Short mmCIF file of C-alpha atoms and ligand atoms in Angstrom, two decimals:
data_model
loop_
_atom_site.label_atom_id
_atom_site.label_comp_id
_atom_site.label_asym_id
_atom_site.label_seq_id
_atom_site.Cartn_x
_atom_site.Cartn_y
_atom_site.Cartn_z
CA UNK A 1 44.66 40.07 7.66
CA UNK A 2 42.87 39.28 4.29
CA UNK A 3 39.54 39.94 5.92
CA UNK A 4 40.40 43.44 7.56
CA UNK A 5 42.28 44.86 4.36
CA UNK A 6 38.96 44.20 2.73
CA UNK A 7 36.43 44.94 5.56
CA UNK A 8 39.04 48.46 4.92
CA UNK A 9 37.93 48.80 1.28
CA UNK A 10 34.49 48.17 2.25
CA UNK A 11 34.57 51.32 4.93
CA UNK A 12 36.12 53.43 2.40
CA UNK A 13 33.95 52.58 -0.55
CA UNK A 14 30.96 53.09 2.07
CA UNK A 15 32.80 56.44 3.03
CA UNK A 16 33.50 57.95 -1.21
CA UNK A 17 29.72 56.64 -2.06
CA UNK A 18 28.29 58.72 1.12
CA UNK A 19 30.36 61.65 0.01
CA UNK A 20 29.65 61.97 -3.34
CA UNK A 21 25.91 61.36 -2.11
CA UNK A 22 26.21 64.30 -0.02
CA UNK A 23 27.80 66.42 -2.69
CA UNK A 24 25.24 65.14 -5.41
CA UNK A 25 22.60 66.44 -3.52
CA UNK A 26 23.96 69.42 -2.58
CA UNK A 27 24.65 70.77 -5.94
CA UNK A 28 20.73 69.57 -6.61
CA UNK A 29 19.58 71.54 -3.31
CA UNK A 30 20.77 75.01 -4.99
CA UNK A 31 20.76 75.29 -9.01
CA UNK A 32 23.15 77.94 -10.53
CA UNK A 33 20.08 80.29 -11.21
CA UNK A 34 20.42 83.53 -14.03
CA UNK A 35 18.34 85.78 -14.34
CA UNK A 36 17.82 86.87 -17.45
CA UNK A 37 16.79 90.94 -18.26
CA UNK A 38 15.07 91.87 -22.06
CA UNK A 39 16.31 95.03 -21.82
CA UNK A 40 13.04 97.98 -22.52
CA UNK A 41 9.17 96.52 -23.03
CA UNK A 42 5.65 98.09 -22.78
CA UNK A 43 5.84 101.72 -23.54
CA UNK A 44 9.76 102.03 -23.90
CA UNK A 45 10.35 100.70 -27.13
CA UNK A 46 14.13 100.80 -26.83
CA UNK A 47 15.57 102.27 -30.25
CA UNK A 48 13.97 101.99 -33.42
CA UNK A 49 16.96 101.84 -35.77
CA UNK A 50 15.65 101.24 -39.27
CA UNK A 51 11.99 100.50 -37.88
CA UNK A 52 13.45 97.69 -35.95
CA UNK A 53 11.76 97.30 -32.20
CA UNK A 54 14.77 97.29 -29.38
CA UNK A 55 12.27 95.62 -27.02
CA UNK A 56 10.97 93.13 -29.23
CA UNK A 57 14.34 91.61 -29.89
CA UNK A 58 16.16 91.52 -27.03
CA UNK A 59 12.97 89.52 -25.66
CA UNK A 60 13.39 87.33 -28.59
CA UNK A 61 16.98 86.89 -28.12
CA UNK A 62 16.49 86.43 -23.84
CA UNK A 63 13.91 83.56 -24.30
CA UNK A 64 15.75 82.04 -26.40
CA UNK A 65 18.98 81.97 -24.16
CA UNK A 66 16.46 80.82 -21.57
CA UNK A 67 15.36 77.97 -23.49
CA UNK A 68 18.90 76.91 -23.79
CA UNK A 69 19.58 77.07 -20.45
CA UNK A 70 16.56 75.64 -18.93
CA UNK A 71 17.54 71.92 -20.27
CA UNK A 72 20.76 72.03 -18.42
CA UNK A 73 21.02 70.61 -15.65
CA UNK A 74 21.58 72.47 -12.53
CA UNK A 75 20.04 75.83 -14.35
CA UNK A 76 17.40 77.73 -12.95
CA UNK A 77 16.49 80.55 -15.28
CA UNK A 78 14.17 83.44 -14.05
CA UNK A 79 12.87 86.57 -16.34
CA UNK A 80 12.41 90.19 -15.59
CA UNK A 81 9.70 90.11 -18.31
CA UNK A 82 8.52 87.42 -20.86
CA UNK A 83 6.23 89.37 -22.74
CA UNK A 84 6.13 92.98 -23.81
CA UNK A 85 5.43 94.91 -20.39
CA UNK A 86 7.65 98.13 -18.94
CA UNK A 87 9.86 97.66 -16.11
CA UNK A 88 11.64 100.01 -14.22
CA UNK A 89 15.28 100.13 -14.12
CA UNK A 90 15.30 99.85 -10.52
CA UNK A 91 12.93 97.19 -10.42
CA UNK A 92 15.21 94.79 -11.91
CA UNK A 93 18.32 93.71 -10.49
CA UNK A 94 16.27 93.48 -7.15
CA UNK A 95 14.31 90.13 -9.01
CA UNK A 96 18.00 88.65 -9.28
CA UNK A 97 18.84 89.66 -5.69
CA UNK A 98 15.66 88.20 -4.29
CA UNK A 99 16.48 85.15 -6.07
CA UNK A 100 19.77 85.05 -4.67
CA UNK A 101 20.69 84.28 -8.17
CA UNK A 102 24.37 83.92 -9.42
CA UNK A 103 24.22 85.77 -12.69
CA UNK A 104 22.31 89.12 -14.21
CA UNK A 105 22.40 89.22 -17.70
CA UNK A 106 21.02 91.79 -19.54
CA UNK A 107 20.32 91.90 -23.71
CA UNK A 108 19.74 94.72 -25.79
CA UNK A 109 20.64 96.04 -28.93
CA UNK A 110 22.27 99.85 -29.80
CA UNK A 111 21.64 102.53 -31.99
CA UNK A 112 24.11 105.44 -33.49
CA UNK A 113 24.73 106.32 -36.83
CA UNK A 114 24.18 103.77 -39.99
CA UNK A 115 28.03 102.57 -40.19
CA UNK A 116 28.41 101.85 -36.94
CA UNK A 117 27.88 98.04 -36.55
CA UNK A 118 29.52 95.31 -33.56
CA UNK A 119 28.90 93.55 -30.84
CA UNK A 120 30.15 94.52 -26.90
CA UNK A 121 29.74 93.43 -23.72
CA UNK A 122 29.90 95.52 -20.96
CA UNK A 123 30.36 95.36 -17.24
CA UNK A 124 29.41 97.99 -14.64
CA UNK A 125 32.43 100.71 -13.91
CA UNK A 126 33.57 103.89 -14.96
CA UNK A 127 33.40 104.34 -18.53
CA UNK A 128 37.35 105.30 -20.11
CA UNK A 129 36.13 106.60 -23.53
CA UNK A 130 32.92 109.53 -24.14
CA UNK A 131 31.92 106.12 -26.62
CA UNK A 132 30.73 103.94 -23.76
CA UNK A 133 29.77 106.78 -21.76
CA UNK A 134 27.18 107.66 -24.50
CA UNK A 135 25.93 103.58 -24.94
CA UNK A 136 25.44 103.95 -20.74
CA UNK A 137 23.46 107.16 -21.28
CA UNK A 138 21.55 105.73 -23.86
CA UNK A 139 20.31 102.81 -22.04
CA UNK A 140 20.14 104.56 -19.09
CA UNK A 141 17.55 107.71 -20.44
CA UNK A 142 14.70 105.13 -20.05
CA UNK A 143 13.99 106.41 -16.52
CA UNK A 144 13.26 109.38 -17.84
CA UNK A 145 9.85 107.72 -18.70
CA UNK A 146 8.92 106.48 -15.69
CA UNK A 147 6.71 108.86 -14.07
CA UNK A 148 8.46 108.77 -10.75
CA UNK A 149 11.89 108.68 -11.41
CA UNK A 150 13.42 111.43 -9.55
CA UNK A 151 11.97 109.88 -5.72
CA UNK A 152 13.27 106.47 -7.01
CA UNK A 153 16.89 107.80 -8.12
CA UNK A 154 17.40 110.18 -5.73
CA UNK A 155 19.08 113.10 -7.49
CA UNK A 156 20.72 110.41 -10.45
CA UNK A 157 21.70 112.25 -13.92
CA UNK A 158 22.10 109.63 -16.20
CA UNK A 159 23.90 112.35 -18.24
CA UNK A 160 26.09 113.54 -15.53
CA UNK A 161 29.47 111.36 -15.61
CA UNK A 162 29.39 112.60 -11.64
CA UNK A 163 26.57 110.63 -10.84
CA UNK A 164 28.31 107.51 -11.75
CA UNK A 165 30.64 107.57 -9.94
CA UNK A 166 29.29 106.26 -6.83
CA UNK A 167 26.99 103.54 -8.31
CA UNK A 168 30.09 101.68 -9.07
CA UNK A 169 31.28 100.72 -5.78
CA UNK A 170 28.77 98.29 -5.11
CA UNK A 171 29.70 95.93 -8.04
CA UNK A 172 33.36 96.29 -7.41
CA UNK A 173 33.20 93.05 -5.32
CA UNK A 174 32.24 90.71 -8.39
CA UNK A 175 34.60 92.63 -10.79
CA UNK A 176 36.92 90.07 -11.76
CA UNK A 177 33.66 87.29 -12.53
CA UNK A 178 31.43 89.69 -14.02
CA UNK A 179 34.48 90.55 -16.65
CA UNK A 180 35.30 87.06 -17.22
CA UNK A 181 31.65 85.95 -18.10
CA UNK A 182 31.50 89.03 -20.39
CA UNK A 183 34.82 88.23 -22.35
CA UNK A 184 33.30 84.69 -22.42
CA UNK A 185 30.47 85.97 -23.93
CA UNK A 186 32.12 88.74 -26.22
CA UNK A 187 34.94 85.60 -27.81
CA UNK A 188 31.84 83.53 -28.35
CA UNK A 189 30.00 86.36 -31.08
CA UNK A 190 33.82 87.06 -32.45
CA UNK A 191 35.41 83.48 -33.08
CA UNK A 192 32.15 82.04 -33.56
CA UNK A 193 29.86 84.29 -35.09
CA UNK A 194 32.64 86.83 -36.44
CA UNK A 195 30.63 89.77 -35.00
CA UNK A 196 32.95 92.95 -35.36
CA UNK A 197 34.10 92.48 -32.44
CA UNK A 198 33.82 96.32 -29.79
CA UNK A 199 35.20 94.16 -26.95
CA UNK A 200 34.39 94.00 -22.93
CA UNK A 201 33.96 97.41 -21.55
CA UNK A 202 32.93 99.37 -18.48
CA UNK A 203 30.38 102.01 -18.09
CA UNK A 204 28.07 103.36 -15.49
CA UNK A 205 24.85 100.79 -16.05
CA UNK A 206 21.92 101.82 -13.90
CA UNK A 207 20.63 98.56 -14.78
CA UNK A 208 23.40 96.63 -13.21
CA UNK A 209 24.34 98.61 -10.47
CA UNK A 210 21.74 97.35 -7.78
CA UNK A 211 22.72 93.56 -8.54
CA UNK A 212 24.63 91.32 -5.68
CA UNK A 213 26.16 89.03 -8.04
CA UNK A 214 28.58 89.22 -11.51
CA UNK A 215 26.59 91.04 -13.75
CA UNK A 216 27.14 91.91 -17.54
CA UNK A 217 25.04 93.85 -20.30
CA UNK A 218 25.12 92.37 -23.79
CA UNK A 219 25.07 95.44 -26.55
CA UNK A 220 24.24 92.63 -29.56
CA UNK A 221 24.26 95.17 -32.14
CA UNK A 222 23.42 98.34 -34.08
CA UNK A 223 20.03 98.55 -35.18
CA UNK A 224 20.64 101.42 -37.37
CA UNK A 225 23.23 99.17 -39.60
CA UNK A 226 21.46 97.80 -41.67
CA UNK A 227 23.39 94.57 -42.22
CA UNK A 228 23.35 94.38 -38.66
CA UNK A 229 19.86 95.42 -37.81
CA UNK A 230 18.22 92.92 -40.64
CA UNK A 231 20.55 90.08 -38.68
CA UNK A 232 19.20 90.94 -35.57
CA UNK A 233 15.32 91.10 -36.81
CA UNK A 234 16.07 88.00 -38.15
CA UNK A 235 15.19 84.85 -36.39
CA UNK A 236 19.00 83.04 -37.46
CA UNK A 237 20.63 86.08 -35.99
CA UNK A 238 18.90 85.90 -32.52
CA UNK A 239 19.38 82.09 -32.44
CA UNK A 240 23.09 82.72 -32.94
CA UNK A 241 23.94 85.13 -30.47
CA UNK A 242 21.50 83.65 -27.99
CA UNK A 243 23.05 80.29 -28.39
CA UNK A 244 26.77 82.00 -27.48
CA UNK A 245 25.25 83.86 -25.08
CA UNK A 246 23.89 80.46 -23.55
CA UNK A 247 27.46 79.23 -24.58
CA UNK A 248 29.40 81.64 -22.52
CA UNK A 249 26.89 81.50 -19.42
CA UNK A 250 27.37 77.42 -19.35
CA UNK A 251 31.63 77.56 -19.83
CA UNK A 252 31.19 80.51 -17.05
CA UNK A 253 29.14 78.33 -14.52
CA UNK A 254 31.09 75.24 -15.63
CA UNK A 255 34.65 77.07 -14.31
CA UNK A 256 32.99 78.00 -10.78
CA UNK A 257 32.17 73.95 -9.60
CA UNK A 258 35.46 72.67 -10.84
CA UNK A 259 37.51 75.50 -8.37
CA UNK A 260 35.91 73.69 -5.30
CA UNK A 261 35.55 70.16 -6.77
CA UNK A 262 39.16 70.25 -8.70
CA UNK A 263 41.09 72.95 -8.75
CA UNK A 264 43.84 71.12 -10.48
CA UNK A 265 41.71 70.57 -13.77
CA UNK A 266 40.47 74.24 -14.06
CA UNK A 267 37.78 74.08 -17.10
CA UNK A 268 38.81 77.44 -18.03
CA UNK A 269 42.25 77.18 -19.82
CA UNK A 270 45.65 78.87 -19.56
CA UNK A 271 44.17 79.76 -23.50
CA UNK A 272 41.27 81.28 -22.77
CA UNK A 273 42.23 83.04 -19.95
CA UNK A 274 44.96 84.73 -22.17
CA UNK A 275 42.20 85.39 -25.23
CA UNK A 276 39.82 86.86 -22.58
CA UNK A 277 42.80 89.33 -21.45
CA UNK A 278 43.37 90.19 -24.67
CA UNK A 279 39.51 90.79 -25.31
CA UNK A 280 39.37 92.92 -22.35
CA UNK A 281 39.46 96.87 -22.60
CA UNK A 282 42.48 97.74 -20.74
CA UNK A 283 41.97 99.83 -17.54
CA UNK A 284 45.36 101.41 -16.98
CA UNK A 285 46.93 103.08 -13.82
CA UNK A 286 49.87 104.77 -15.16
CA UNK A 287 52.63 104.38 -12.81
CA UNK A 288 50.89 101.90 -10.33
CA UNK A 289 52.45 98.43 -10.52
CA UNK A 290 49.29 95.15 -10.18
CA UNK A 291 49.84 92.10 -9.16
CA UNK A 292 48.17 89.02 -7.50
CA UNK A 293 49.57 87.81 -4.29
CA UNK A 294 49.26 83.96 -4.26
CA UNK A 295 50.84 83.09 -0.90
CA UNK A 296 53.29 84.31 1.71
CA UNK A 297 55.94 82.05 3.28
CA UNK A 298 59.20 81.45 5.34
CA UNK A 299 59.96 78.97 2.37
CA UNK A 300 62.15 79.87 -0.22
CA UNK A 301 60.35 78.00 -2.80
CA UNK A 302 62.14 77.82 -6.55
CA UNK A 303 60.01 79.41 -9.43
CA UNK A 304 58.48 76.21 -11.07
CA UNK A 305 55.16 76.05 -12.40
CA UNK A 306 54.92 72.49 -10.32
CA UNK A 307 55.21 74.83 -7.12
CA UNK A 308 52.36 76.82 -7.95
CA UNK A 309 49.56 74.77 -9.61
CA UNK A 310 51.36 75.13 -12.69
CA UNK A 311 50.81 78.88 -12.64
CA UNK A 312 53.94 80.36 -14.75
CA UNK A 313 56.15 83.55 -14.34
CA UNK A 314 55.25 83.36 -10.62
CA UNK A 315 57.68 86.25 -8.80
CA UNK A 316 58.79 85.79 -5.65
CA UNK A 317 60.16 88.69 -3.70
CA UNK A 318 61.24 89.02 0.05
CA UNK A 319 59.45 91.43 2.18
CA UNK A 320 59.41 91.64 5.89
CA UNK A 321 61.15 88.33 6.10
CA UNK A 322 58.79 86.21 4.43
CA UNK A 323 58.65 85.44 1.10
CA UNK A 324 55.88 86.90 -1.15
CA UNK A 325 54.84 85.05 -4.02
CA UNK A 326 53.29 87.27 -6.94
CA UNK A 327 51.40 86.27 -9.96
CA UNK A 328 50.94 88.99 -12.94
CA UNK A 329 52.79 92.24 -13.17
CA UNK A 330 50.89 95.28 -15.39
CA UNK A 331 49.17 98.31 -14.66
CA UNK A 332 46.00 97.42 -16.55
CA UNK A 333 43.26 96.56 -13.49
CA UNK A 334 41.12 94.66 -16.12
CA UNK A 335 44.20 92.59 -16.58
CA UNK A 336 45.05 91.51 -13.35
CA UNK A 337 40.92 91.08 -12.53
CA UNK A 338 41.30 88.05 -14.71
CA UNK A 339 44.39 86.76 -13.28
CA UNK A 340 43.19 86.85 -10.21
CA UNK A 341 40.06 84.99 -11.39
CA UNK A 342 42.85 82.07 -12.74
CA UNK A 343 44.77 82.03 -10.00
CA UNK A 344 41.63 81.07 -7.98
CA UNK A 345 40.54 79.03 -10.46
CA UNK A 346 44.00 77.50 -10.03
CA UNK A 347 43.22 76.94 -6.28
CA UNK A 348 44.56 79.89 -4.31
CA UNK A 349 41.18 80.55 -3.09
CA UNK A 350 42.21 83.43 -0.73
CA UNK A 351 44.52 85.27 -3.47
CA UNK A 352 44.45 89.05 -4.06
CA UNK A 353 45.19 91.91 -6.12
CA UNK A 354 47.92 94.18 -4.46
CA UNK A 355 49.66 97.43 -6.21
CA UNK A 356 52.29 99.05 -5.74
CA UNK A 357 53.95 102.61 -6.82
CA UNK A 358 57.62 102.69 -7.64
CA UNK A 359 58.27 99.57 -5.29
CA UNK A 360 56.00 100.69 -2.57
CA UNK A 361 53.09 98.63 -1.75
CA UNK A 362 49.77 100.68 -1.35
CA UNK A 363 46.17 100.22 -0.35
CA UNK A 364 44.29 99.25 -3.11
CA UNK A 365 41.02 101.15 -2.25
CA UNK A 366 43.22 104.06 -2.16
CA UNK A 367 44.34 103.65 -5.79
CA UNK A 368 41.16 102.79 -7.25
CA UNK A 369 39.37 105.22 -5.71
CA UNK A 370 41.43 108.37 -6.12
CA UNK A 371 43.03 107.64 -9.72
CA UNK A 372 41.13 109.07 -12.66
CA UNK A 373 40.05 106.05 -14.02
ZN1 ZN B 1 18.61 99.11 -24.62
#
């Protein structure tokens, strides 16, 4: 009896060591690769607040994230430029695609008047205020110098609000992880750096709009401050917001192992999940009702954390005679992005983000397509 119980051991020690074999060189088949974009180069300069060169720093600032990156392990970092040549617009979310990489981050700084100063992060949607509308517009006018724009945009205004509407659509399916890595990003310059902080945001990105994976554009700063724009001219001030961009990009890739390896221990934390809603620009559907449907079931289960991965202020509600069990209630999409995001995290892989209007449940295409956003 002695002998089998520890022949048993044996099998199952042979069986873990195999596994974890297996899994070890798995995760070494397929490195989390980012691609990172310096935003301008060559003959687009970017803007030239207080003689400062757009292009030069946001290359600055990119390499260095890329250095950081590069000695971690599992990172495989790829550039739409290293030195100071033009790329299209168009030409370079297709480098991350090719890649199949997971993440498309792209760096520049801003320009408006001298007091405006701050740093924002920004993920691809409809813009809510004429403010982001105008830092879209700005970044986007650099197609205006490449000599064959209009065959390669086909009919895109990058000062008609119309135009973006469309271009949207595409990135809707990495929403929730694209606004997550930015309010990473965007805590990192505000608790760490105390940046002023002009929070995560959505506006219509050419830049972005082309990429199959989460993708976020990092505004660093004003160039025409000129606090700001000496900071970022300054090699300490690229260092520091490339090292919390590097920061957020590491706690961002760190969260997606753990929600197949151990969904229990998520590495992002009930904490941050709350700062990052709190970071996030709210996205409000008046009257619509979001929430995230975690599971449906004959079981009446009681409302205890310990039922639900120790998710709190789960609803339950009966509907068709089964039980539906809801996570979140707001009318802020943003909001309910993120909870999705932790509710996955949380291991209910296959949750998702249903609305309702005065009790009645509706398609969510529907909403988000017709509202005025
Ligand atoms: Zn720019």
């Amino acid at each position: 009896m002695k002998n089998k119980i520890f022949s048993f051991i044996i099998l199952i020690g042979v069986i873990l060591t195999s596994y974890s074999f297996i899994n070890s060189s798995k995760n070494e088949e397929k490195p989390f690769i980012v691609v990172l974009d310096a935003g301008h180069g060559g003959h687009d300069p970017g803007n030239l607040g207080n003689g400062y060169k757009e292009k030069e720093i946001a290359l600055k600032i990119v390499l260095k994230v890329g250095e950081i990156l590069e000695k971690q392990p599992d990172f495989k970092v790829l550039y739409t430029r290293k030195t100071d040549v033009f790329i299209k617009l168009h030409e370079r979310a297709p480098v991350a695609n090719k890649a199949d990489a997971d993440l498309f981050v792209s760096v520049h700084c801003d320009a408006f008047t001298n007091n405006a100063y701050g740093a924002g992060t920004f993920v691809l949607g409809l813009h809510r205020s004429q403010a982001n509308f105008e830092v879209a517009k700005r970044e986007n006018e650099v197609i205006f110098l490449e000599d064959d724009y209009e065959e390669n945009y086909a009919g895109f205004d990058p000062n008609s609000p119309e135009s973006l509407i469309g271009m949207t659509l595409m990135q809707e399916e990495y929403l929730d992880q694209s606004i997550l890595l930015a309010s990473l990003i965007q805590n990192n310059f505000t608790n760490n750096l105390k940046r002023k902080d002009r929070s995560v945001k959505q506006a219509g990105f050419m830049v972005l709009y082309k990429s199959y994976m989460p993708s976020v554009l990092v505004e660093t700063g004003f160039l025409t401050n000129k606090k700001e724009g000496a900071y970022l001219n300054s090699a300490k001030g690229q260092k520091e917001m490339a090292n919390e961009i590097a920061k957020g990009i590491i706690t961002y890739k760190n969260s997606l192992s753990l929600t197949t390896d151990d969904s229990q221990n998520p590495v992002i934390t009930q904490d941050e999940i709350e700062e990052a809603i709190e970071t996030v620009e709210e996205n409000i559907f008046e009257g619509y009702t979001f929430k995230v449907q975690l599971a449906a079931s004959s079981k009446k289960l009681e409302l205890k954390p310990y039922n639900f991965k120790g998710l709190q202020e789960v609803a339950r509600k009966k509907e068709d005679k089964l039980y539906k069990y809801y996570y979140g209630e707001t009318s802020d999409y943003n909001k309910i992005q993120l909870m999705k995001k932790y509710a996955k995290e949380k291991g209910y892989d296959s949750c998702y983000i249903v609305v309702f209007k005065e009790g009645k449940k509706l398609k969510l295409s529907e909403v988000l397509n017709s509202e005025d956003k």
